[in-house]
């Protein structure tokens, strides 16, 4: 019961009506980026660039392991797949994209 009383006192003591949230809300809204292809909203221009390259570019990185059909548009996803699925820790190398259509 003491905890509830203390919470109520703190809540009453902190009056949020005097805070001006409009400038911070406007600043965060101005950073929102909209994809001109699909209309998805993203938090920043770097997120928009990553979204466009991974969703709309159409180039894939296939898994180099023979018999594996995995392919992805992002190097970090391929590295995670290699580590988790095949137990291979990828070495840093230059990425080469190839045209590939997933099944």
CSV table of C-alpha atoms in Angstrom, one decimal:
chain,number,residue,atom,x,y,z
A,1,UNK,CA,0.0,0.0,0.0
A,2,UNK,CA,2.9,2.3,0.8
A,3,UNK,CA,4.2,1.8,-2.8
A,4,UNK,CA,0.9,2.8,-4.3
A,5,UNK,CA,0.8,5.9,-2.1
A,6,UNK,CA,4.3,6.9,-3.1
A,7,UNK,CA,3.6,6.4,-6.8
A,8,UNK,CA,0.5,8.6,-6.5
A,9,UNK,CA,2.5,11.4,-4.8
A,10,UNK,CA,5.2,11.3,-7.4
A,11,UNK,CA,2.6,11.3,-10.2
A,12,UNK,CA,0.9,14.4,-8.6
A,13,UNK,CA,4.2,16.2,-8.1
A,14,UNK,CA,5.2,15.8,-11.8
A,15,UNK,CA,2.8,18.0,-13.7
A,16,UNK,CA,3.3,17.3,-17.5
A,17,UNK,CA,0.9,20.0,-18.6
A,18,UNK,CA,3.6,22.6,-18.7
A,19,UNK,CA,5.9,20.6,-20.9
A,20,UNK,CA,6.1,21.6,-24.6
A,21,UNK,CA,6.4,18.4,-26.6
A,22,UNK,CA,5.5,20.0,-29.9
A,23,UNK,CA,9.1,20.8,-31.0
A,24,UNK,CA,10.5,17.3,-30.2
A,25,UNK,CA,7.5,15.7,-31.9
A,26,UNK,CA,7.9,17.9,-34.9
A,27,UNK,CA,11.6,17.0,-35.1
A,28,UNK,CA,11.0,13.3,-34.9
A,29,UNK,CA,8.3,13.5,-37.6
A,30,UNK,CA,10.6,15.4,-39.9
A,31,UNK,CA,13.1,12.5,-39.8
A,32,UNK,CA,10.5,10.0,-40.9
A,33,UNK,CA,11.3,8.9,-44.5
A,34,UNK,CA,8.7,7.4,-46.9
A,35,UNK,CA,9.7,4.9,-49.5
A,36,UNK,CA,8.6,6.3,-52.9
A,37,UNK,CA,8.1,2.7,-54.3
A,38,UNK,CA,5.9,1.0,-51.6
A,39,UNK,CA,5.0,3.9,-49.2
A,40,UNK,CA,6.5,2.3,-46.1
A,41,UNK,CA,7.6,4.8,-43.5
A,42,UNK,CA,11.1,4.4,-42.0
A,43,UNK,CA,12.8,6.2,-39.1
A,44,UNK,CA,15.8,7.7,-41.0
A,45,UNK,CA,17.4,8.1,-44.4
A,46,UNK,CA,19.8,5.3,-43.7
A,47,UNK,CA,16.9,2.9,-42.9
A,48,UNK,CA,15.3,4.0,-46.2
A,49,UNK,CA,18.4,3.3,-48.1
A,50,UNK,CA,18.8,-0.2,-46.5
A,51,UNK,CA,15.1,-0.9,-47.1
A,52,UNK,CA,15.3,0.0,-50.8
A,53,UNK,CA,18.4,-2.0,-51.4
A,54,UNK,CA,17.1,-5.1,-49.6
A,55,UNK,CA,13.5,-5.0,-50.7
A,56,UNK,CA,13.4,-3.3,-54.1
A,57,UNK,CA,16.8,-3.9,-55.7
A,58,UNK,CA,16.3,-7.5,-56.7
A,59,UNK,CA,19.9,-8.7,-56.3
A,60,UNK,CA,20.6,-11.6,-54.0
A,61,UNK,CA,23.6,-13.2,-52.2
A,62,UNK,CA,23.2,-17.0,-52.5
A,63,UNK,CA,24.6,-19.3,-49.9
A,64,UNK,CA,27.9,-20.7,-51.2
A,65,UNK,CA,27.3,-24.1,-49.5
A,66,UNK,CA,26.5,-26.8,-52.1
A,67,UNK,CA,22.9,-27.9,-52.0
A,68,UNK,CA,21.7,-25.0,-49.9
A,69,UNK,CA,19.0,-22.8,-51.5
A,70,UNK,CA,19.2,-19.9,-49.1
A,71,UNK,CA,19.6,-16.5,-50.6
A,72,UNK,CA,19.3,-13.0,-49.1
A,73,UNK,CA,19.7,-9.4,-50.1
A,74,UNK,CA,21.9,-8.5,-47.1
A,75,UNK,CA,25.5,-9.6,-46.2
A,76,UNK,CA,24.7,-9.7,-42.5
A,77,UNK,CA,21.8,-12.1,-43.1
A,78,UNK,CA,24.0,-14.4,-45.1
A,79,UNK,CA,26.7,-14.3,-42.4
A,80,UNK,CA,24.2,-15.2,-39.8
A,81,UNK,CA,22.8,-18.0,-41.9
A,82,UNK,CA,26.3,-19.4,-42.5
A,83,UNK,CA,27.1,-19.3,-38.8
A,84,UNK,CA,23.9,-20.7,-37.5
A,85,UNK,CA,23.0,-23.2,-40.2
A,86,UNK,CA,26.4,-24.4,-41.4
A,87,UNK,CA,28.7,-23.5,-38.5
A,88,UNK,CA,30.9,-21.4,-40.8
A,89,UNK,CA,32.3,-18.1,-39.6
A,90,UNK,CA,32.6,-16.0,-42.7
A,91,UNK,CA,35.8,-14.1,-43.3
A,92,UNK,CA,35.6,-10.5,-44.4
A,93,UNK,CA,35.7,-10.2,-48.1
A,94,UNK,CA,34.3,-8.0,-50.9
A,95,UNK,CA,30.6,-8.7,-51.5
A,96,UNK,CA,29.7,-9.7,-55.0
A,97,UNK,CA,26.0,-9.5,-55.9
A,98,UNK,CA,24.6,-11.8,-58.5
A,99,UNK,CA,21.2,-12.0,-60.2
A,100,UNK,CA,19.3,-14.7,-58.5
A,101,UNK,CA,15.5,-15.4,-58.3
A,102,UNK,CA,14.5,-17.3,-55.1
A,103,UNK,CA,12.1,-20.2,-55.5
